Amino acid sequence: MIIDTVCTYCGVGCDISFSLDDGQIIKAFAKKEGEVSLGKLCIKGRKGWEYLYSPYRIKKPRIKKEFIEKNKELFPSYIKGRLNTLIDFDQKFYEADFDLACDITAWKLNQIKEKYSPYAIAGIGGARTNCESAYYFQKFIRKYIGSPHIDNCARVCHSPSLKGMRTTIGEGAATNPFNDIYNTEFLIVIGSNTTEAHPIVANRILDVVREGIPLAVIDVREIPLSKFATYQLTIPFETNLLVLNMMARVIIEENLYNKQFIKERVKGFEEYKEKILNDPYTDPDLFLKIKGYEDLPEKIRQVARLYATKKSMILWGLGVTEHIDGSYTVMAITHLALLTGNIGKKGAGLMPLRGQNNVQGACDMGCLPYYDPDYRTPQEIGLMTPDIIDAILEGKIKAIYNIGEDIAHIHPNQNKIHKALKQLELLIVNELFPNEITEYADIIFGVKSAYEKEGVYVNAERRLHLSQPVINSDLPDDWQVLDEIAKRMGINTSYKNSEDVWNEVRKEVPERFSGASYEKLKQNRLRGLQWPVKENDTPILHIDKFRTPDGYGKFHYKQWEKRGMVAELLEEDGFSDFYLTTGRALIHYNNAAQTKECISLISKMNEDKLFVSEEDRERLNNAQKAILKSQYGESEVLNIEYVPWLKKGTLYTTFHFAKSKINFLFGNESDFFVKTARFKAVKVKIIPVH
């Protein structure tokens, strides 16, 4: 028996097929006719389903014993009378039946609302579940609870892409399908280790490069794609905006910009041009003064010329967005497209490589404090996650409902977050497995995984796929847990299945989803549909006009600000400490909650490792282990590997394992607009451990 569904790890969102025998999965594979996979899966697609058979799945709700003790005298009689049904699970938790867990949750949420106010409750999560649950979650928090505080993991990844693209072209999503890589004449990959983080997109890049299409890679380190690149631009930390503004200046000075396109479709060019030409930081020759980076001026000019004179695409990842100027950097990327007309046509466009499987969908659904569904302005704008943490510490927020987002591991400034979580009166978590956040939870609901339920997921190219159950599970979906709690809070709801929820989404977000019925999505199971979907779907955006109120693109120039590594390199002494960046490994996914429960994956990688430049081996006396220390916190002991693909003074590590404490190294610095953390640059000391 073969069942087709969608892979729900990274934002590529591959179509995936499962071969079953007697209800058991035999293998996962991709069909050649699959629009996204093109018949290939990465190792997480092929083996990342093994967690379905892990003995550590959360099957029954768990309630913290301490929470029961604290509330024992306050519980109403209909709860008190059933406390004897609680079963010891371990030292910290009881197991409860689903009805009792929902009753207790609803009672406590109502109590907090009445005692404090609805504003004392916040929701975080939604991008690791389907659109139906993400939509229901924001509705639950906003309408049923009455709080504006709803956020999702876009906060730690691509919120700057949304902000930057909406500001300049009116839509914060990829302009073209992945397959347009086959129609381009030049590719730029910036801040994305594509082969590790989005491997099935990387396959396309490698296909066209082998056919002779030039590729430029811009990053703080060499990545696997670098060996195939025509131009490898290894740049200092925090200089994405600097380099992109330099490219724009070259295009303007050499008269390579598309005058007709700008005249017909873009506003603000003359002011933008004047700012670029008068900005001392836009001269590529600045890098001649920066030791170790003297090769960049000529490379920047060559890449700018190619980009302007070819049908070109830019792909970027978290190496762009996870900086204090991430939103401005995305604007700089869109400026290049507006300058050259490399947008709104086949083979030319902008591709933010989304991190999570449904981060695009969760944002489309309104799981953001400043957007309702369809990116409408909400009645009231709520707090972003970093502000929610501050509000907990200030005693203003007393309860969090968390769905599938391990903020006790994946978010920055973990010392602060752990302190805040301890202060909550109520933390409810929907999860598949125990992890860092469940340690702090008062009530935990085990829920279905993506391979056990039906629902819509929207990948990084705006493509909707409808999942279907591969194996049977009697666990609830996330939205069903919320629905049961809502009913017990006195709210009348009438959703019978996920299709009912989706049909409400289609009415609420008609411009994007009105034509995307379950029926049509089932007919296009392997292809999917790219929003906006009405009678037909829309592979390419911005063909005739931009999705701004007046249809015009807009320039919003921002000068790069001298800081960090460059500021130090421009001084005579250079820099004495190290700069660290982080990223994913192909084997694992984010907090590894699922992948570490897959024997085929965890057996290949079971720890985070610190990568150090070969040039620093002597300086560290060939140390084999070290602790990293920043002004905010320190890591645990990490094994060191010396590599040639890092420049002197630069470090790299993954963050998959909570025991490494990598995210204790990062503080509150974040994007100016949307508070995405500066994960890709922190100054650290290395303390060798012998």
XYZ file of C-alpha atoms in Angstrom:
690
model
C 0.000 0.000 0.000
C 1.304 3.477 -0.967
C 0.178 6.707 0.754
C 1.157 10.148 -0.581
C 1.507 13.060 1.818
C 3.908 15.945 2.584
C 7.233 15.963 4.448
C 7.031 18.346 7.377
C 10.604 19.131 8.333
C 12.086 22.115 6.476
C 10.371 24.784 4.424
C 10.968 22.915 1.155
C 7.884 20.823 1.993
C 8.540 17.855 -0.285
C 5.813 15.566 -1.500
C 6.588 12.224 0.138
C 5.206 8.715 -0.299
C 5.136 5.875 2.186
C 5.137 2.189 1.452
C 3.186 0.236 4.096
C 2.712 -3.421 4.854
C -0.039 -4.434 7.273
C -0.304 -0.840 8.541
C 3.452 -0.550 9.252
C 5.773 1.803 7.362
C 8.352 -0.058 5.290
C 10.029 2.923 3.650
C 9.608 6.545 2.594
C 10.382 7.677 -0.944
C 9.446 10.343 -3.472
C 7.670 9.828 -6.765
C 9.331 11.212 -9.888
C 6.213 13.202 -10.747
C 6.406 15.057 -7.412
C 6.561 18.789 -8.169
C 8.761 19.662 -5.180
C 10.806 16.513 -4.546
C 11.388 15.698 -8.232
C 11.701 12.125 -7.025
C 14.367 12.743 -4.376
C 14.312 13.077 -0.582
C 17.005 14.089 1.882
C 17.898 11.758 4.735
C 15.294 13.365 7.036
C 12.631 12.584 4.482
C 13.854 9.028 3.983
C 14.430 8.164 7.657
C 12.891 10.949 9.706
C 9.617 9.075 10.232
C 11.116 6.518 12.611
C 10.042 8.631 15.605
C 6.476 7.451 14.952
C 7.441 4.155 16.601
C 9.419 5.649 19.487
C 8.380 4.432 22.955
C 8.820 7.998 24.255
C 5.833 9.523 22.448
C 3.509 11.443 24.759
C 0.363 9.352 24.477
C -1.710 10.648 27.409
C -1.990 14.126 28.933
C 0.435 14.805 31.774
C -0.148 17.178 34.683
C 2.576 18.378 37.020
C 2.119 17.124 40.578
C 3.185 20.479 41.982
C 0.443 22.188 39.944
C -2.203 19.813 41.324
C -1.031 20.473 44.893
C -1.100 24.256 44.417
C -4.635 24.231 43.034
C -6.125 21.302 44.965
C -8.219 23.443 47.320
C -9.304 25.796 44.532
C -10.566 23.187 42.081
C -14.347 23.037 41.665
C -16.087 19.845 42.780
C -16.415 18.413 39.224
C -12.589 18.357 39.079
C -11.878 17.481 42.713
C -14.060 14.388 42.442
C -11.860 12.965 39.690
C -8.387 13.683 41.046
C -8.223 10.103 42.279
C -8.115 9.001 38.627
C -4.669 10.606 38.193
C -1.922 8.007 37.738
C 1.725 8.423 38.765
C 3.864 8.825 35.656
C 7.183 9.830 37.244
C 8.414 12.003 40.099
C 7.150 15.211 38.501
C 4.031 14.276 36.538
C 0.735 12.449 36.726
C -0.956 10.983 33.692
C -4.563 12.087 33.271
C -7.388 11.167 30.962
C -8.022 13.645 28.159
C -11.347 14.960 29.493
C -9.952 15.730 32.931
C -6.894 17.470 31.447
C -9.158 19.637 29.259
C -11.423 20.448 32.234
C -8.475 21.503 34.399
C -6.951 23.571 31.576
C -10.221 25.386 30.829
C -10.878 26.064 34.528
C -7.369 27.467 35.091
C -7.468 29.662 31.959
C -10.828 31.084 33.041
C -9.502 31.650 36.557
C -6.463 33.578 35.238
C -8.699 35.635 32.937
C -10.975 36.576 35.814
C -8.229 37.150 38.404
C -5.916 39.204 36.177
C -7.336 39.805 32.675
C -7.259 38.122 29.250
C -4.010 40.026 28.645
C -2.309 37.825 31.231
C -2.464 34.926 28.718
C -0.307 34.499 25.600
C 0.077 31.923 22.817
C 3.398 30.907 21.219
C 3.813 28.392 18.387
C 1.912 27.084 15.408
C 4.482 26.700 12.624
C 5.172 23.024 13.371
C 1.522 22.090 12.947
C -0.915 22.451 10.038
C -2.684 25.615 8.869
C -5.950 24.502 10.434
C -4.370 24.326 13.893
C -2.384 27.542 13.398
C -5.556 29.375 12.365
C -7.533 27.913 15.264
C -4.721 28.802 17.686
C -4.724 32.503 16.823
C -8.527 32.512 16.951
C -8.458 30.745 20.337
C -6.062 33.338 21.818
C -7.586 36.415 20.187
C -11.306 35.642 20.223
C -11.885 32.984 22.864
C -9.306 34.174 25.408
C -9.470 37.842 24.372
C -5.703 38.420 24.313
C -3.757 39.985 21.395
C -0.562 38.141 22.404
C -0.079 35.459 19.738
C 3.240 34.669 18.067
C 5.025 31.835 16.258
C 8.538 30.688 15.445
C 8.829 33.087 12.512
C 10.113 35.274 15.316
C 13.352 33.285 15.363
C 13.662 32.863 11.607
C 12.025 34.747 8.734
C 10.004 37.597 10.253
C 12.586 40.006 8.724
C 11.849 38.529 5.268
C 8.171 39.267 5.789
C 8.888 42.811 7.006
C 11.497 43.630 4.360
C 9.553 42.269 1.394
C 6.190 43.713 2.439
C 7.792 47.145 2.867
C 9.259 47.166 -0.639
C 7.034 44.939 -2.809
C 3.936 44.403 -0.678
C 4.181 40.636 -0.131
C 6.464 38.737 2.213
C 6.688 35.480 0.295
C 8.748 33.841 -2.428
C 8.039 35.316 -5.838
C 8.708 32.176 -7.890
C 8.495 28.383 -7.660
C 11.606 26.358 -6.861
C 11.595 24.979 -10.396
C 12.300 28.439 -11.774
C 15.893 27.765 -10.751
C 15.941 25.755 -14.001
C 14.982 28.887 -15.951
C 17.482 31.331 -14.490
C 20.785 32.602 -15.907
C 22.488 33.550 -12.633
C 22.038 32.560 -8.994
C 23.053 34.285 -5.774
C 22.854 32.310 -2.521
C 23.388 34.490 0.542
C 23.242 33.412 4.182
C 21.974 29.926 3.378
C 23.815 26.631 3.759
C 21.363 25.210 1.261
C 22.714 21.684 0.962
C 22.302 21.163 4.727
C 19.172 23.210 5.465
C 17.167 22.896 2.213
C 18.801 20.005 0.349
C 16.129 19.405 -2.288
C 16.417 23.041 -3.386
C 20.200 22.617 -3.404
C 19.756 19.710 -5.846
C 18.257 22.153 -8.345
C 21.094 24.635 -7.827
C 23.688 21.914 -8.445
C 21.794 20.732 -11.542
C 21.959 24.152 -13.222
C 25.513 24.927 -12.085
C 26.652 21.691 -13.729
C 24.977 22.944 -16.915
C 27.093 26.120 -16.777
C 24.852 28.596 -14.910
C 27.083 30.845 -12.757
C 26.574 30.831 -8.976
C 27.697 33.351 -6.354
C 27.813 32.303 -2.703
C 27.923 35.059 -0.071
C 28.507 33.885 3.506
C 30.769 34.274 6.535
C 32.229 30.852 5.773
C 32.676 28.487 2.887
C 29.795 26.039 2.598
C 29.449 22.830 0.534
C 27.974 24.880 -2.351
C 31.120 27.024 -2.393
C 33.144 24.451 -4.289
C 30.646 24.721 -7.169
C 30.448 28.521 -7.085
C 31.831 30.789 -9.785
C 32.245 33.421 -7.069
C 32.763 32.660 -3.372
C 32.446 35.818 -1.288
C 33.498 35.052 2.269
C 32.479 38.211 4.098
C 33.083 39.523 7.630
C 30.346 38.991 10.205
C 27.346 41.367 10.003
C 28.154 42.798 6.560
C 25.288 41.419 4.436
C 23.694 44.877 4.163
C 27.068 46.467 3.440
C 27.814 44.083 0.551
C 24.317 44.344 -0.975
C 24.403 48.152 -0.882
C 27.815 48.009 -2.582
C 26.329 45.839 -5.339
C 23.521 48.363 -5.832
C 26.049 51.179 -6.134
C 28.016 49.300 -8.796
C 24.809 48.726 -10.778
C 23.912 52.432 -10.592
C 27.410 53.801 -11.259
C 27.927 51.523 -14.233
C 24.502 52.403 -15.631
C 23.328 48.782 -15.520
C 19.941 49.443 -13.943
C 16.682 48.858 -15.834
C 15.416 52.391 -16.499
C 12.186 51.291 -18.157
C 11.231 48.923 -15.343
C 11.985 51.543 -12.681
C 10.008 54.216 -14.542
C 6.941 51.995 -14.941
C 6.892 50.073 -11.684
C 8.990 51.588 -8.877
C 8.841 54.752 -6.740
C 11.598 56.578 -4.874
C 14.498 55.797 -7.217
C 16.090 59.258 -7.404
C 16.223 59.633 -3.623
C 17.553 56.082 -3.291
C 20.204 56.733 -5.977
C 21.383 59.897 -4.247
C 21.700 58.141 -0.885
C 23.626 55.218 -2.383
C 26.078 57.434 -4.261
C 26.719 59.642 -1.229
C 27.158 56.813 1.265
C 30.859 56.228 2.070
C 30.056 52.623 3.024
C 28.856 51.679 -0.472
C 32.288 51.818 -2.113
C 33.476 48.202 -2.540
C 37.069 49.387 -2.116
C 36.369 49.727 1.608
C 37.318 46.052 1.822
C 40.839 46.827 0.603
C 41.424 48.236 4.094
C 40.116 45.110 5.862
C 42.799 42.502 6.365
C 41.839 39.079 5.048
C 39.009 40.387 2.863
C 40.914 42.272 0.151
C 39.534 39.983 -2.570
C 35.978 41.286 -2.089
C 35.946 44.602 -4.057
C 36.525 42.932 -7.412
C 34.194 40.019 -6.634
C 31.389 42.357 -5.529
C 31.689 44.268 -8.822
C 31.657 41.106 -10.910
C 28.636 39.652 -9.083
C 26.741 42.955 -9.385
C 27.397 43.129 -13.139
C 26.263 39.565 -13.702
C 23.146 40.031 -11.584
C 22.150 43.171 -13.501
C 22.750 41.784 -16.969
C 21.349 38.262 -16.542
C 17.968 36.817 -15.650
C 18.812 36.324 -11.975
C 17.475 34.873 -8.730
C 18.531 35.505 -5.120
C 17.997 32.825 -2.463
C 18.587 33.548 1.211
C 18.251 31.969 4.621
C 18.710 32.713 8.288
C 22.238 33.986 7.673
C 20.458 37.083 6.326
C 17.518 37.405 8.680
C 18.996 36.557 12.098
C 20.806 39.885 12.507
C 19.938 43.279 13.977
C 19.589 44.633 10.431
C 17.855 41.561 8.982
C 14.754 43.423 7.752
C 16.880 46.158 6.181
C 19.049 43.507 4.511
C 15.978 41.880 2.955
C 14.955 45.327 1.693
C 18.429 45.631 0.146
C 17.908 42.281 -1.588
C 14.576 43.450 -3.027
C 16.211 46.739 -4.074
C 18.533 44.770 -6.360
C 15.524 43.095 -7.994
C 13.743 46.452 -8.379
C 16.849 48.084 -9.842
C 17.307 45.419 -12.497
C 13.768 44.184 -13.193
C 14.720 40.743 -11.895
C 11.255 40.103 -10.537
C 7.825 39.183 -11.861
C 9.040 36.838 -14.551
C 10.120 33.266 -15.092
C 13.614 32.539 -13.837
C 14.031 35.871 -12.060
C 12.899 36.559 -8.525
C 13.348 36.389 -4.769
C 13.414 33.204 -2.714
C 13.486 33.364 1.093
C 14.206 29.784 2.157
C 11.809 29.370 5.075
C 12.993 27.319 7.999
C 9.993 25.409 9.321
C 7.640 23.248 7.299
C 4.671 25.590 7.816
C 6.155 28.900 8.892
C 4.714 30.513 5.737
C 1.321 29.011 6.519
C 1.358 30.014 10.202
C 2.030 33.632 9.204
C -0.663 33.480 6.494
C -3.055 32.247 9.213
C -2.400 35.261 11.452
C -0.182 33.632 14.093
C 1.640 36.933 14.569
C 0.931 39.712 17.085
C 0.779 42.399 14.402
C -1.169 40.509 11.694
C -4.597 38.942 11.570
C -5.198 36.211 8.953
C -4.313 37.477 5.456
C -1.923 40.061 6.944
C -4.713 42.392 7.958
C -4.016 44.772 10.840
C -5.572 43.276 13.978
C -7.965 45.130 16.236
C -5.149 45.262 18.764
C -1.450 44.534 18.246
C -0.016 42.142 20.817
C 3.423 41.428 22.209
C 6.186 39.639 20.307
C 7.793 36.651 22.029
C 10.768 38.560 23.532
C 8.294 41.083 24.964
C 6.124 38.232 26.281
C 9.169 36.940 28.194
C 9.774 40.427 29.641
C 6.092 40.700 30.564
C 6.289 37.400 32.483
C 9.243 38.716 34.479
C 7.296 41.927 35.157
C 4.368 39.887 36.469
C 2.010 40.933 33.669
C 1.699 37.597 31.841
C 0.741 34.617 33.973
C -0.027 31.876 31.423
C 1.331 30.654 28.114
C -0.159 28.130 25.721
C 2.686 26.697 23.675
C 2.255 24.552 20.567
C 5.312 22.731 19.227
C 7.861 25.467 19.897
C 10.610 24.658 22.357
C 11.323 28.170 23.604
C 13.358 26.652 26.463
C 15.956 25.514 23.919
C 15.634 27.216 20.543
C 15.191 30.880 21.528
C 18.032 33.219 22.609
C 18.973 34.352 26.113
C 18.073 31.053 27.732
C 19.039 32.158 31.246
C 16.347 34.808 31.022
C 13.756 32.500 29.426
C 14.242 29.768 32.020
C 13.828 32.339 34.790
C 10.598 33.575 33.173
C 9.131 30.110 32.677
C 9.558 29.368 36.386
C 7.411 32.405 37.215
C 4.363 31.357 35.191
C 1.205 30.239 36.959
C 0.274 28.073 33.983
C 2.193 26.653 31.048
C 0.262 24.386 28.662
C 2.205 22.552 25.965
C 1.103 20.479 22.967
C 3.997 18.187 22.034
C 5.039 14.861 20.550
C 7.937 14.136 22.908
C 9.328 15.350 26.219
C 11.826 18.163 25.632
C 13.104 21.280 27.383
C 9.775 23.142 27.329
C 7.785 20.190 28.681
C 10.050 20.213 31.747
C 8.484 23.559 32.662
C 4.926 22.642 31.627
C 2.044 22.291 34.057
C -0.159 20.493 31.541
C 1.097 18.568 28.500
C -1.117 17.274 25.700
C 0.259 14.587 23.416
C -0.910 15.294 19.862
C -0.808 13.791 16.400
C 2.245 14.286 14.239
C 1.933 15.427 10.638
C 2.068 11.805 9.449
C -1.007 10.948 11.513
C -3.451 13.644 10.425
C -5.018 15.609 7.613
C -4.226 19.245 7.068
C -2.762 21.969 4.851
C 0.913 22.995 4.932
C 2.337 25.959 2.994
C 5.983 25.644 1.985
C 8.600 28.299 1.213
C 7.382 28.769 -2.372
C 3.748 29.408 -1.240
C 2.762 25.874 -2.233
C -0.122 24.249 -0.369
C -0.032 20.517 0.172
C -2.767 18.531 1.898
C -1.360 15.895 4.240
C -3.159 12.654 4.969
C -2.629 10.086 7.738
C 0.044 7.524 6.983
C -0.596 5.543 10.143
C -3.561 5.571 12.506
C -3.466 7.415 15.814
C -6.143 8.009 18.427
C -4.395 11.186 19.616
C -6.057 14.561 18.885
C -4.802 17.181 16.442
C -3.684 20.495 17.981
C -6.870 22.282 16.932
C -8.992 19.517 18.480
C -7.313 20.004 21.875
C -7.999 23.741 21.638
C -11.578 23.092 20.563
C -12.268 20.829 23.541
C -10.823 23.415 25.931
C -12.839 26.188 24.276
C -16.085 24.246 24.744
C -15.301 23.799 28.427
C -14.684 27.544 28.698
C -18.264 28.089 27.621
C -17.673 28.802 23.928
C -19.962 27.261 21.319
C -17.986 25.765 18.446
C -19.194 23.559 15.617
C -16.090 22.207 13.879
C -16.452 18.523 13.074
C -13.164 17.974 11.250
C -10.125 19.794 9.895
C -11.915 20.495 6.610
C -14.470 22.600 8.514
C -11.638 24.704 9.929
C -10.007 25.019 6.500
C -13.253 26.118 4.886
C -13.430 28.939 7.426
C -9.863 29.894 6.458
C -10.937 30.038 2.804
C -13.691 32.509 3.739
C -11.409 34.554 6.007
C -8.517 34.665 3.517
C -10.287 34.586 0.144
C -7.577 36.387 -1.856
C -5.111 33.610 -1.089
C -7.126 30.475 -0.468
C -10.720 30.698 -1.742
C -10.086 28.196 -4.568
C -7.982 25.790 -2.497
C -10.648 23.302 -1.436
C -9.697 19.962 0.075
C -11.099 18.385 -3.064
C -8.799 20.380 -5.324
C -5.819 19.797 -3.027
C -6.491 16.045 -3.076
C -6.537 16.146 -6.883
C -3.137 17.885 -6.742
C -1.640 15.818 -3.934
C 1.824 15.551 -5.524
C 1.840 18.948 -7.200
C 0.192 21.137 -4.593
C -1.157 24.627 -5.388
C 0.659 27.949 -5.055
C -1.271 30.821 -3.517
C -3.105 32.945 -4.448
C -5.471 30.135 -5.440
C -8.773 31.006 -7.054
C -9.812 29.091 -10.167
C -6.121 28.463 -10.801
C -3.040 28.869 -8.678
C -0.283 31.479 -9.137
C 3.295 30.260 -9.612
C 4.832 33.732 -10.145
C 3.957 36.906 -8.234
C 4.303 40.579 -9.270
C 4.026 39.973 -13.032
C 2.077 43.169 -13.802
C 2.119 45.057 -10.509
C 3.374 44.713 -6.973
C 1.082 43.745 -4.121
C 1.385 47.190 -2.508
C -1.688 49.454 -2.102
C -0.799 51.421 -5.260
C 0.860 48.543 -7.159
C 4.318 50.150 -7.182
C 7.525 48.828 -5.667
C 9.331 51.179 -3.287
C 12.932 51.831 -2.308
C 13.690 52.193 1.419
C 17.393 52.837 1.775
C 19.278 52.077 4.964
C 22.952 52.872 5.456
C 25.042 50.092 6.975
C 26.318 50.914 10.463
C 29.926 50.175 11.342
C 30.128 47.691 14.217
C 31.426 44.342 15.420
C 34.065 42.499 13.450
C 34.545 45.174 10.762
C 34.962 47.923 13.344
C 37.652 45.812 15.017
C 39.371 44.840 11.757
C 39.617 48.501 10.766
C 41.567 49.157 13.968
C 45.283 48.460 13.908
C 45.155 45.593 16.383
C 42.322 43.679 14.725
C 40.143 41.535 17.026
C 41.308 39.385 19.881
C 38.299 37.176 20.587
C 36.218 35.024 18.249
C 32.932 35.481 16.379
C 30.451 32.615 16.366
C 27.715 31.731 13.903
C 25.307 28.798 14.121
C 23.354 26.602 11.736
C 21.728 23.253 11.060
C 23.228 19.941 10.137
C 21.558 17.866 7.446
C 20.931 14.985 9.855
C 18.867 16.866 12.459
C 16.124 19.423 12.646
C 16.090 22.381 15.070
C 15.700 21.079 18.646
C 15.951 17.484 17.335
C 12.758 16.555 19.218
C 11.754 14.220 16.388
C 15.066 13.416 14.725
C 16.785 12.244 17.914
C 13.994 9.654 18.192
C 14.982 8.238 14.782
C 17.671 5.563 15.185
C 18.984 6.076 11.630
C 19.601 9.770 12.352
C 20.762 9.909 15.967
C 23.276 7.137 15.259
C 24.952 9.428 12.702
C 25.138 12.550 14.907
C 24.473 12.748 18.628
C 26.180 15.962 19.674
C 26.862 19.533 18.598
C 30.465 20.151 17.601
C 32.513 23.360 17.543
C 34.220 24.061 14.218
C 37.354 26.223 14.379
C 39.608 27.570 11.625
C 42.829 25.663 10.957
C 44.512 29.076 11.262
C 43.555 29.157 14.954
C 44.834 25.670 15.841
C 48.202 26.958 17.050
C 46.602 29.836 18.954
C 44.465 27.318 20.871
C 47.399 24.933 21.401
C 45.526 22.294 19.423
C 42.828 22.089 22.129
C 40.337 19.297 21.456
C 37.559 20.509 23.779
C 36.369 23.961 24.817
C 33.649 25.999 26.469
C 32.341 29.105 24.704
C 31.612 32.153 26.821
C 29.798 35.358 25.840
C 28.625 38.286 27.951
C 25.243 36.505 28.336
C 26.163 32.960 29.259
C 28.274 29.985 28.402
C 28.011 26.687 26.601
C 28.776 23.252 27.922
C 32.004 21.533 26.873
C 32.115 21.053 23.086
C 34.386 18.836 21.006
C 36.474 20.840 18.522
C 37.116 20.081 14.862
C 39.612 22.235 12.956
C 38.540 22.995 9.375
C 39.823 24.919 6.335
C 36.444 26.489 5.467
C 36.453 29.060 8.262
C 38.508 32.226 8.303
C 40.771 33.060 11.219
C 38.821 34.119 14.292
C 35.486 32.725 13.127
C 33.615 29.783 14.626
C 30.630 27.660 13.688
C 28.439 25.215 15.582
C 25.043 23.565 15.348
C 22.431 24.019 18.103
C 20.405 20.806 17.871
C 21.103 19.441 21.350
C 19.879 21.318 24.408
C 22.688 19.848 26.529
C 25.192 21.973 24.531
C 23.549 25.193 25.799
C 24.478 27.066 22.596
C 21.549 29.470 22.863
C 22.685 30.586 26.312
C 25.368 32.548 24.412
C 22.922 34.932 22.728
C 21.339 37.977 24.311
C 18.552 40.432 23.556
C 20.060 42.025 20.433
C 17.581 41.586 17.638
C 16.182 42.962 14.400
C 15.168 46.627 14.663
C 11.584 45.952 13.561
C 10.501 42.420 14.439
C 12.870 41.319 17.217
C 14.326 38.293 15.440
C 17.420 37.447 17.481
C 20.978 38.067 16.304
C 21.769 34.342 16.172
C 24.317 34.609 13.383
C 26.872 36.784 15.160
C 28.022 36.793 18.755
C 31.435 37.589 20.149
C 32.766 34.770 22.315
C 35.836 33.649 24.189
C 37.098 30.080 23.809
C 38.080 28.448 27.062
C 40.054 25.273 26.260
C 39.223 22.272 28.431
C 42.032 19.761 28.938
